[in-house]
PDB file of C-alpha atoms and ligand atoms in Angstrom:
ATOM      1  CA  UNK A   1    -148.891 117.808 131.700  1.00  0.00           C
ATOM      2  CA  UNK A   2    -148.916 120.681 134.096  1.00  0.00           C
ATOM      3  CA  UNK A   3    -146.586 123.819 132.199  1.00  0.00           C
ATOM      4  CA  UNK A   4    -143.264 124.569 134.332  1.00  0.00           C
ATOM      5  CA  UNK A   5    -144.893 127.844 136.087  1.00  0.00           C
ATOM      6  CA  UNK A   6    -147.271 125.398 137.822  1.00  0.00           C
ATOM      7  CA  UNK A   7    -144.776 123.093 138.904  1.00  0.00           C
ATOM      8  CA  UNK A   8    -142.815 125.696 140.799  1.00  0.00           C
ATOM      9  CA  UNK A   9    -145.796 126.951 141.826  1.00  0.00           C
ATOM     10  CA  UNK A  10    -146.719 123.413 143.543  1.00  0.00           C
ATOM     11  CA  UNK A  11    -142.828 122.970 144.624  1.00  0.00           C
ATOM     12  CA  UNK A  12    -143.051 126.417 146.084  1.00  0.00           C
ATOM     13  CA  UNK A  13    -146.194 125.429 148.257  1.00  0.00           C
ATOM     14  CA  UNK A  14    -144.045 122.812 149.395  1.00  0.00           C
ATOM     15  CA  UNK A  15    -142.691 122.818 153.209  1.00  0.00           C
ATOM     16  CA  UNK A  16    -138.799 122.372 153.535  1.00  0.00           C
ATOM     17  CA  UNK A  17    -137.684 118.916 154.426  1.00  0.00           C
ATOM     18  CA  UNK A  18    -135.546 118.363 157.787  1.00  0.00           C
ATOM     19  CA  UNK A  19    -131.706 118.853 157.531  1.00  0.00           C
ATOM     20  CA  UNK A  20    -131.017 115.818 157.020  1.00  0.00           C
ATOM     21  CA  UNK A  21    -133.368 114.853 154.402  1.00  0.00           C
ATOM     22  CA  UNK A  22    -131.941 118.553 152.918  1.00  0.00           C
ATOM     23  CA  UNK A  23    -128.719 117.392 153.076  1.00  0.00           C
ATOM     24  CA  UNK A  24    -129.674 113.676 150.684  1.00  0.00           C
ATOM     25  CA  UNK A  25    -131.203 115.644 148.218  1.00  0.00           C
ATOM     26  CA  UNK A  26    -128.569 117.965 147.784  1.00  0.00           C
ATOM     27  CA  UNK A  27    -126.202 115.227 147.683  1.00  0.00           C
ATOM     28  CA  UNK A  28    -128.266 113.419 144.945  1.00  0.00           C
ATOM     29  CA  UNK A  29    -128.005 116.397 143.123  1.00  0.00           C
ATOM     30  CA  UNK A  30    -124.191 117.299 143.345  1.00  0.00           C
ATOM     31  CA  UNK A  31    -123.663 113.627 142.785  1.00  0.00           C
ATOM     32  CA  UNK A  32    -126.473 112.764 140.382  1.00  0.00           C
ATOM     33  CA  UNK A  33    -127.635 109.906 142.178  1.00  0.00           C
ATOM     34  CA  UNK A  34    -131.120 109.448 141.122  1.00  0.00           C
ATOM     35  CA  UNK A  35    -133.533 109.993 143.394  1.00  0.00           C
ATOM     36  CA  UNK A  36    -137.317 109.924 143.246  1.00  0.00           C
ATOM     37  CA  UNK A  37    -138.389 113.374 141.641  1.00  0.00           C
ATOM     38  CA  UNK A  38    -140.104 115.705 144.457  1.00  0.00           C
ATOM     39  CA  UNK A  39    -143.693 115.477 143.329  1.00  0.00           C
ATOM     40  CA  UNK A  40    -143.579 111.846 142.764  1.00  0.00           C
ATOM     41  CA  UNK A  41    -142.472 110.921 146.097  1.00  0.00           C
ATOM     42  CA  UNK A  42    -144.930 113.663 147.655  1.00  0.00           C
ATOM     43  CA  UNK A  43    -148.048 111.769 145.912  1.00  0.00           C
ATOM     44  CA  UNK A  44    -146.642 108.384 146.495  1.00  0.00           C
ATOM     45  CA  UNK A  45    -146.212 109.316 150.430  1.00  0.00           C
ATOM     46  CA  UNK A  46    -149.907 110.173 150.120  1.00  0.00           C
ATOM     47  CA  UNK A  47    -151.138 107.451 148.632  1.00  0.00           C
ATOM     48  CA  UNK A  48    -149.484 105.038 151.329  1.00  0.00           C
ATOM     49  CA  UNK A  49    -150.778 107.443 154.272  1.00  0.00           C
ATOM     50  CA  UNK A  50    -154.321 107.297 152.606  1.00  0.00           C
ATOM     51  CA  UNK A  51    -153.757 102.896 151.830  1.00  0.00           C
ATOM     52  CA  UNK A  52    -152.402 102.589 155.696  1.00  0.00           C
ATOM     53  CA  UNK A  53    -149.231 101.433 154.405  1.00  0.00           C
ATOM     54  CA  UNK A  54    -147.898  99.494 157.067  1.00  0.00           C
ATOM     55  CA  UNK A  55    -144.926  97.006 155.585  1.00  0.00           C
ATOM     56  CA  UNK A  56    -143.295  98.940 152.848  1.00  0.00           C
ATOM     57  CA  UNK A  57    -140.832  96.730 150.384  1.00  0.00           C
ATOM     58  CA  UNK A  58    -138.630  99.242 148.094  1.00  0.00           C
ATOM     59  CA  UNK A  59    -136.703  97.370 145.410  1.00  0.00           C
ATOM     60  CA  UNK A  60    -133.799 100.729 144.596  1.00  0.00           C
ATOM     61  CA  UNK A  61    -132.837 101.953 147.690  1.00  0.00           C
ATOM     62  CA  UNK A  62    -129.921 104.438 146.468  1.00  0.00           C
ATOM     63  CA  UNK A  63    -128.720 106.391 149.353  1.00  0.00           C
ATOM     64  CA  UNK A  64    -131.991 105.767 151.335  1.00  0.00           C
ATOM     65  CA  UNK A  65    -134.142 109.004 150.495  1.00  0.00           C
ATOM     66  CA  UNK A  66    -136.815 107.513 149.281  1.00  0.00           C
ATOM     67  CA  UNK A  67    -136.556 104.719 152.639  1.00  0.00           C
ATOM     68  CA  UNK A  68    -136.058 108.049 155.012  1.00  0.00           C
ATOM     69  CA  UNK A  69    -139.001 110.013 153.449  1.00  0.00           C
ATOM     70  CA  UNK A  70    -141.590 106.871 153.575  1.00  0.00           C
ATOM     71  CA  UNK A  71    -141.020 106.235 157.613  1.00  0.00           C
ATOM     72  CA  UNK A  72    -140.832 109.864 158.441  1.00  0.00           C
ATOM     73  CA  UNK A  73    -144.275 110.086 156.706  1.00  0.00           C
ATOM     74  CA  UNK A  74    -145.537 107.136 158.824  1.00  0.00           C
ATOM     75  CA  UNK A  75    -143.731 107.049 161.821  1.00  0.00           C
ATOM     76  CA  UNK A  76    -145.557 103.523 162.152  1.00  0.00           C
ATOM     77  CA  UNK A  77    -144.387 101.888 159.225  1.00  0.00           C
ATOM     78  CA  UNK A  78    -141.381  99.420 158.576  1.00  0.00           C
ATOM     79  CA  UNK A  79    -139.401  99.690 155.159  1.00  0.00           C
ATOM     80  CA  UNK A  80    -137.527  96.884 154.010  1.00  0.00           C
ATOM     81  CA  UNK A  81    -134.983  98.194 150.946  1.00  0.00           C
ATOM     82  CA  UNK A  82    -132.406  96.649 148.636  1.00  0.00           C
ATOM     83  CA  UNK A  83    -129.843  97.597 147.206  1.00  0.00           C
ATOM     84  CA  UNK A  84    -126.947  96.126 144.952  1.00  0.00           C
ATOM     85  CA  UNK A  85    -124.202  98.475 144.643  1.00  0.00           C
ATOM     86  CA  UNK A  86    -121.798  98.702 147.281  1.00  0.00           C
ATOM     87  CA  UNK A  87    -120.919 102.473 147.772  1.00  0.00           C
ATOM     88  CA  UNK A  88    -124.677 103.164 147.872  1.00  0.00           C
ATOM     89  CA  UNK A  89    -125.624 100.704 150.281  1.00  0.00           C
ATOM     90  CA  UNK A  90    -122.391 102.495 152.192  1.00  0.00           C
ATOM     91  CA  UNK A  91    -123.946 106.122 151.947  1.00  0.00           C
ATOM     92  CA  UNK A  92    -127.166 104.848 153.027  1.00  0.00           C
ATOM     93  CA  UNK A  93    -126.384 102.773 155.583  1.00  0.00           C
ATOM     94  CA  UNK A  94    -124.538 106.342 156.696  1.00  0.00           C
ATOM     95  CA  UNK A  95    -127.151 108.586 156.403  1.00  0.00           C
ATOM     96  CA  UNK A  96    -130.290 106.067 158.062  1.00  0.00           C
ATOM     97  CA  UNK A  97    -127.883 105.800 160.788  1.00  0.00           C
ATOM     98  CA  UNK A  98    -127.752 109.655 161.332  1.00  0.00           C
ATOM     99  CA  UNK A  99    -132.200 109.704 161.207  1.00  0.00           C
ATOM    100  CA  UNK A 100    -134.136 109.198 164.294  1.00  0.00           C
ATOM    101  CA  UNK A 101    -135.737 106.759 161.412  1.00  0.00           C
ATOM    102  CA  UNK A 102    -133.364 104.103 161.380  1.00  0.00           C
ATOM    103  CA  UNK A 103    -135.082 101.403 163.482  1.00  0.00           C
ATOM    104  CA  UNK A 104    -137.999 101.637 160.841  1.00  0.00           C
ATOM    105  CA  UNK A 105    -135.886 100.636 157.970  1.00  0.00           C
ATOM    106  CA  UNK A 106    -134.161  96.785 157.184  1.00  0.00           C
ATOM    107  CA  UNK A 107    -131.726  97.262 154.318  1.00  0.00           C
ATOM    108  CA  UNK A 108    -130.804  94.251 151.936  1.00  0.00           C
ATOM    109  CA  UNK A 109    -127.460  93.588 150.273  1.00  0.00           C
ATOM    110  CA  UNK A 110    -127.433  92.052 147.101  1.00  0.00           C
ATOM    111  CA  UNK A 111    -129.512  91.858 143.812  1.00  0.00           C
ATOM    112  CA  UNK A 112    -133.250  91.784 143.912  1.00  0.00           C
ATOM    113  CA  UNK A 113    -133.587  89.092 141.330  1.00  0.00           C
ATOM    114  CA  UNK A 114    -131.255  86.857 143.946  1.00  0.00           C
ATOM    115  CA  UNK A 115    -132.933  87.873 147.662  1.00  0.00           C
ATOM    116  CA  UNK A 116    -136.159  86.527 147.299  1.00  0.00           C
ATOM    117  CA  UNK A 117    -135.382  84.215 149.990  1.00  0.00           C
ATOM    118  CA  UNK A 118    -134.092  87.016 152.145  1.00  0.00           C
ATOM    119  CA  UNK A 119    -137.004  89.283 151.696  1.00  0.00           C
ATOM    120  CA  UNK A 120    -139.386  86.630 151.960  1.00  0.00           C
ATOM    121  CA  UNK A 121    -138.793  86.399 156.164  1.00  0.00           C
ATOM    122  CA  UNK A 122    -139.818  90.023 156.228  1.00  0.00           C
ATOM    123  CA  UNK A 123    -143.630  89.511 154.354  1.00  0.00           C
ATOM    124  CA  UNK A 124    -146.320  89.886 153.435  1.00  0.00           C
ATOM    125  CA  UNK A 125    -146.270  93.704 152.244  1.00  0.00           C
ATOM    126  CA  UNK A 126    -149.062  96.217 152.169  1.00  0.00           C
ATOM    127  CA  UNK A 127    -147.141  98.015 149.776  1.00  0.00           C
ATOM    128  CA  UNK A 128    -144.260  97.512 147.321  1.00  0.00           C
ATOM    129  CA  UNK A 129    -142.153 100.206 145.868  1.00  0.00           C
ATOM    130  CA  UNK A 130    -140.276  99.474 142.356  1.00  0.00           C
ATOM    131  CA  UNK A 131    -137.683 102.050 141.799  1.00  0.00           C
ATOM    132  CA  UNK A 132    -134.776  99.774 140.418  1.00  0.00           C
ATOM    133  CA  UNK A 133    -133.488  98.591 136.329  1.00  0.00           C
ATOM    134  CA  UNK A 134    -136.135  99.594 134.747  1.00  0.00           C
ATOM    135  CA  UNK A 135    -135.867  97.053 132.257  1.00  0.00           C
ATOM    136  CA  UNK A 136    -136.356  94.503 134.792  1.00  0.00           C
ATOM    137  CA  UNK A 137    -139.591  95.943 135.959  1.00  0.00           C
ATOM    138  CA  UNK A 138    -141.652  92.807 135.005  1.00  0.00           C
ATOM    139  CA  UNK A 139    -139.449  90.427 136.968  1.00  0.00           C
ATOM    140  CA  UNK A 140    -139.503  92.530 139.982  1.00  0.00           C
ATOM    141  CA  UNK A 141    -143.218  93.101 139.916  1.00  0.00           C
ATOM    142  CA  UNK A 142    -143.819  89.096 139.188  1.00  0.00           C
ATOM    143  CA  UNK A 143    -141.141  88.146 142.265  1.00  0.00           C
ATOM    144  CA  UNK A 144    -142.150  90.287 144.737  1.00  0.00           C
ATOM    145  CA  UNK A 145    -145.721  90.869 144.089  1.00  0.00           C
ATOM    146  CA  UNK A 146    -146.022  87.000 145.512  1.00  0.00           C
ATOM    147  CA  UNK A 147    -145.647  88.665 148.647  1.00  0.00           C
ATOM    148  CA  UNK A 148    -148.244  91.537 148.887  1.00  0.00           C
ATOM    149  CA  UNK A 149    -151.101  91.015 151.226  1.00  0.00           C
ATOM    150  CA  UNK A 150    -154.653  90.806 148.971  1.00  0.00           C
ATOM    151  CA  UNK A 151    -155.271  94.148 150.005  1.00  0.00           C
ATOM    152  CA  UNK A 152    -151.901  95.943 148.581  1.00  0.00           C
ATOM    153  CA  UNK A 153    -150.479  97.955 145.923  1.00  0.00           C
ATOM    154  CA  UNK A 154    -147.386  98.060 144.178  1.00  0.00           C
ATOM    155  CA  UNK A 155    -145.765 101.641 143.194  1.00  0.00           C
ATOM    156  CA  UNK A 156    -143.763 101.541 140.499  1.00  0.00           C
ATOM    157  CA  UNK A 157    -141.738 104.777 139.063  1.00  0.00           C
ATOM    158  CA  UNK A 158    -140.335 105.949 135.892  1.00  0.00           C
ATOM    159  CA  UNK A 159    -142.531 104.664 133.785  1.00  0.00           C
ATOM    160  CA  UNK A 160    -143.292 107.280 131.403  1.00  0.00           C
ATOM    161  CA  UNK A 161    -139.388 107.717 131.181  1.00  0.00           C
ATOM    162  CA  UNK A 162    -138.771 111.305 130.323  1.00  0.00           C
ATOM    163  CA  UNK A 163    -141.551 110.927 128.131  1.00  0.00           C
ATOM    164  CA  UNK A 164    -139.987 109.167 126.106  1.00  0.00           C
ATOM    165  CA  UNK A 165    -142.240 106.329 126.021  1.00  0.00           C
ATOM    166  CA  UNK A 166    -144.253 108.305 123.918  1.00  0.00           C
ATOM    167  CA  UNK A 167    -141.769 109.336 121.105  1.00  0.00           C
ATOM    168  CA  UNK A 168    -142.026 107.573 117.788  1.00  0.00           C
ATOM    169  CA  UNK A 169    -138.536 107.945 117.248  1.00  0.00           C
ATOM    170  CA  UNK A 170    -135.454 107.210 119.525  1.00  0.00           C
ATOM    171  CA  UNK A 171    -131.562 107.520 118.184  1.00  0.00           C
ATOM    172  CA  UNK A 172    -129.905 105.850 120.875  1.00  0.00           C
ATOM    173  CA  UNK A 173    -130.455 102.030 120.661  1.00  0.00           C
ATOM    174  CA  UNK A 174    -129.841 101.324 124.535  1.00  0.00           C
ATOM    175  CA  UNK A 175    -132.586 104.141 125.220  1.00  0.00           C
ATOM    176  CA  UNK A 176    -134.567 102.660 122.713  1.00  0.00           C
ATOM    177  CA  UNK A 177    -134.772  99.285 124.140  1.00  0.00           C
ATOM    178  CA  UNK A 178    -135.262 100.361 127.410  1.00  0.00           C
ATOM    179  CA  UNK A 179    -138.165 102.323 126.395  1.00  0.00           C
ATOM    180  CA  UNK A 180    -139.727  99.170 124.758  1.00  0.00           C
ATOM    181  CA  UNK A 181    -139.227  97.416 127.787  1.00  0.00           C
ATOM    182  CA  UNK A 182    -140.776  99.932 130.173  1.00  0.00           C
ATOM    183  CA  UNK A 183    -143.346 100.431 127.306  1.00  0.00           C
ATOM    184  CA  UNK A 184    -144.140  96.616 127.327  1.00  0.00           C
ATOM    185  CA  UNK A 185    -144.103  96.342 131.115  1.00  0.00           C
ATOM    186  CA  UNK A 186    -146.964  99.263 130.822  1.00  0.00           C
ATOM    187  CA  UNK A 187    -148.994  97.156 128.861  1.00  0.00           C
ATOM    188  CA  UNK A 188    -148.517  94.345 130.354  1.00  0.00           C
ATOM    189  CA  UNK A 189    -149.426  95.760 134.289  1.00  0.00           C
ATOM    190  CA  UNK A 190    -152.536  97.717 132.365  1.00  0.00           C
ATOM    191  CA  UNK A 191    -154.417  94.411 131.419  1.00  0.00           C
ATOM    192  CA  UNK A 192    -152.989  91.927 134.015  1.00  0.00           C
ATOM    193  CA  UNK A 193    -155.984  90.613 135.372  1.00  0.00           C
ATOM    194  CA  UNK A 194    -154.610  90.649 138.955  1.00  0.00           C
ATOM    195  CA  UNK A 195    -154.537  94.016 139.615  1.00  0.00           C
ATOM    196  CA  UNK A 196    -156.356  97.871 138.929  1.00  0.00           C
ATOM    197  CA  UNK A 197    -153.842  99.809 137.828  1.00  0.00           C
ATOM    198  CA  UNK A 198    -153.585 104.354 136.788  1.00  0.00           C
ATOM    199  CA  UNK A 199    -150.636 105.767 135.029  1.00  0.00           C
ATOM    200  CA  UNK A 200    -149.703 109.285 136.915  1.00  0.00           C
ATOM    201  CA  UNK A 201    -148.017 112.204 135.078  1.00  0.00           C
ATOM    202  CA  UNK A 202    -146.463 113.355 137.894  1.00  0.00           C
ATOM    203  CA  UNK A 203    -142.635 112.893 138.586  1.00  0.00           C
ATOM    204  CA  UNK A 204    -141.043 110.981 136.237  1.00  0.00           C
ATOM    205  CA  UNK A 205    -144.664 108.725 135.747  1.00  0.00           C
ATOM    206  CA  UNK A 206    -145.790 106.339 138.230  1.00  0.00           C
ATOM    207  CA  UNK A 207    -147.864 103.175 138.116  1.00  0.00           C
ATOM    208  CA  UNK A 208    -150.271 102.610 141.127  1.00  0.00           C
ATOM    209  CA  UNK A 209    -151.593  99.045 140.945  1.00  0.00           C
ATOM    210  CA  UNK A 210    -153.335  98.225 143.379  1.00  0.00           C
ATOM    211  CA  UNK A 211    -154.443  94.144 143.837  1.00  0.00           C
ATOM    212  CA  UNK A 212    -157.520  92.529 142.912  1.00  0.00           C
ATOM    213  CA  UNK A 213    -159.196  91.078 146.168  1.00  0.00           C
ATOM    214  CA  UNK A 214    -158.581  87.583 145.159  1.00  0.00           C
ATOM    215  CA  UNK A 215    -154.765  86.562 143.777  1.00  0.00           C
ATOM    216  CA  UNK A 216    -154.858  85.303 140.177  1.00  0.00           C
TER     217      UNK A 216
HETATM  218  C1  SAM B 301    -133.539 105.342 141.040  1.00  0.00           C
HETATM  219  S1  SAM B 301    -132.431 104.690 142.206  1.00  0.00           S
HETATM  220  C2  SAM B 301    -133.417 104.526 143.660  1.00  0.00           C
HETATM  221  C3  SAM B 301    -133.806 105.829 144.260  1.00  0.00           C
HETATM  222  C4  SAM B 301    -134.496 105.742 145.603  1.00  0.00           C
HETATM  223  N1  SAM B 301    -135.653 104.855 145.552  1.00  0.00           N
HETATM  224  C5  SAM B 301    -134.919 107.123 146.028  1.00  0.00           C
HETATM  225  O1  SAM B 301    -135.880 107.653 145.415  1.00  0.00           O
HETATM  226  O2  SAM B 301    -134.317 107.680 146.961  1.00  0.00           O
HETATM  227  C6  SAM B 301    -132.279 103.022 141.680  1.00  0.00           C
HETATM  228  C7  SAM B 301    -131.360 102.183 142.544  1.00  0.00           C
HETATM  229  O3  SAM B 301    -131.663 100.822 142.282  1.00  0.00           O
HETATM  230  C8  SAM B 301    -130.467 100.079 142.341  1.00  0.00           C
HETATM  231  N2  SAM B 301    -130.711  98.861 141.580  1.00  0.00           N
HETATM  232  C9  SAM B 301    -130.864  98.718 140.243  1.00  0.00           C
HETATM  233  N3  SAM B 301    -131.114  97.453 139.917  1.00  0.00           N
HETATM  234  C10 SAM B 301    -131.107  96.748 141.081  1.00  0.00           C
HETATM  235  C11 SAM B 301    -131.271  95.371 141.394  1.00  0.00           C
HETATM  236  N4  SAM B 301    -131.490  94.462 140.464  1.00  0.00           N
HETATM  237  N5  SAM B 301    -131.198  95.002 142.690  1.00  0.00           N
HETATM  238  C12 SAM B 301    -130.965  95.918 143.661  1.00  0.00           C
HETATM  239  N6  SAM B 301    -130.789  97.233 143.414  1.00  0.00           N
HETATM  240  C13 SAM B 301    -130.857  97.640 142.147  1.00  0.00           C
HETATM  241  C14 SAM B 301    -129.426 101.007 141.735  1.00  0.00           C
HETATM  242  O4  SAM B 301    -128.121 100.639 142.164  1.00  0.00           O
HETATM  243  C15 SAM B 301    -129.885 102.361 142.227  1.00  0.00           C
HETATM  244  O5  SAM B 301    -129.189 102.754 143.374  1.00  0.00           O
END
């Protein structure tokens, strides 16, 4: 991992985001609503403009940064995002309505375990972005990964948790069994014969896995 000189180095080199976009993150922050940490969502933008990204699913939409950020970076893309709790949904719907963006994004009500059927008019996906529980990773990958195109890759962040995913030792036993889960799901996307997939230290760790011509 790069030291913390470096990464305000590479932050630094970084150009400012539009007001709006401004304004999200520094209601995240005030509000500690979680969004996707900067250098994650600058290589995961990257990696979309480089796959062609066309149809984006994000399962997490928060208050619609991550959503706002992935059409501004390709103005040609649609993103279709759910989200379960209310006042999010509220703030984003608020803020996608103020972006020249909006008519690029589709935002779904309701639990992504329970909107398959919903989601399901708007496939297949060239990408899919997990960023929701992460101790329901696996069940989000294995629901939604029936509707990537052969060709597509599924983005999944947090998984290196803090780090914490590699401590031996963990007090808390809520943290701890969310680590084992996001520890097993890591395992588990590593060797599933379906897909390639690279573990990133960037951000807060992110899993690019990226489908196996043929679906298995
Ligand atoms: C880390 S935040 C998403 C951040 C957003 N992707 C960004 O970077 O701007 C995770 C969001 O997922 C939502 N969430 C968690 N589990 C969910 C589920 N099962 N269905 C829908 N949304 C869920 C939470 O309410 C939360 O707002």
């Amino acid at each position: 991992m790069l030291n913390e000189k470096l990464h305000s180095y590479i932050k630094g080199l970084l150009t400012e985001r539009n007001p709006l976009l401004t304004e999200m993150e520094n209601f995240a922050h005030v509000h500690k609503v979680p969004i996707m940490e900067v250098e994650g969502i600058e290589t995961m933008l990257q990696l979309l403009r480089i796959h062609g990204s066309l149809r984006i699913l994000e399962v997490g939409t928060a208050i619609g940064y991550s959503a706002l950020r992935m059409a501004q970076a390709m103005p040609n893309a649609h993103i279709v995002t759910i989200e379960r709790d209310i006042e999010r949904i509220q703030l984003a719907e608020q803020f996608i309505h103020r972006s020249e963006h909006r008519h690029q994004i589709t935002l779904i009500k309701g639990d992504a375990l329970e909107v398959e059927e919903v989601v399901k008019e708007h496939a297949l996906f060239d990408a899919i972005f997990i960023d929701a529980a992460k101790g329901q990773y696996k069940k989000f990958f294995e629901i939604y990964s029936k509707y990537l195109n052969d060709n597509g890759m599924i983005i999944t962040d947090n998984v290196l948790f803090k780090g914490l995913v590699a401590e031996p030792v963990i007090e808390t036993k809520r943290i701890r069994n969310l680590v084992k889960k996001i520890d097993e799901f890591n395992h588990w996307i590593m060797s599933h014969p379906g897909y390639d997939s690279v573990i990133l230290p960037v951000g807060d760790g992110i899993a690019i896995s990226k489908r196996r011509g043929e679906r298995k």
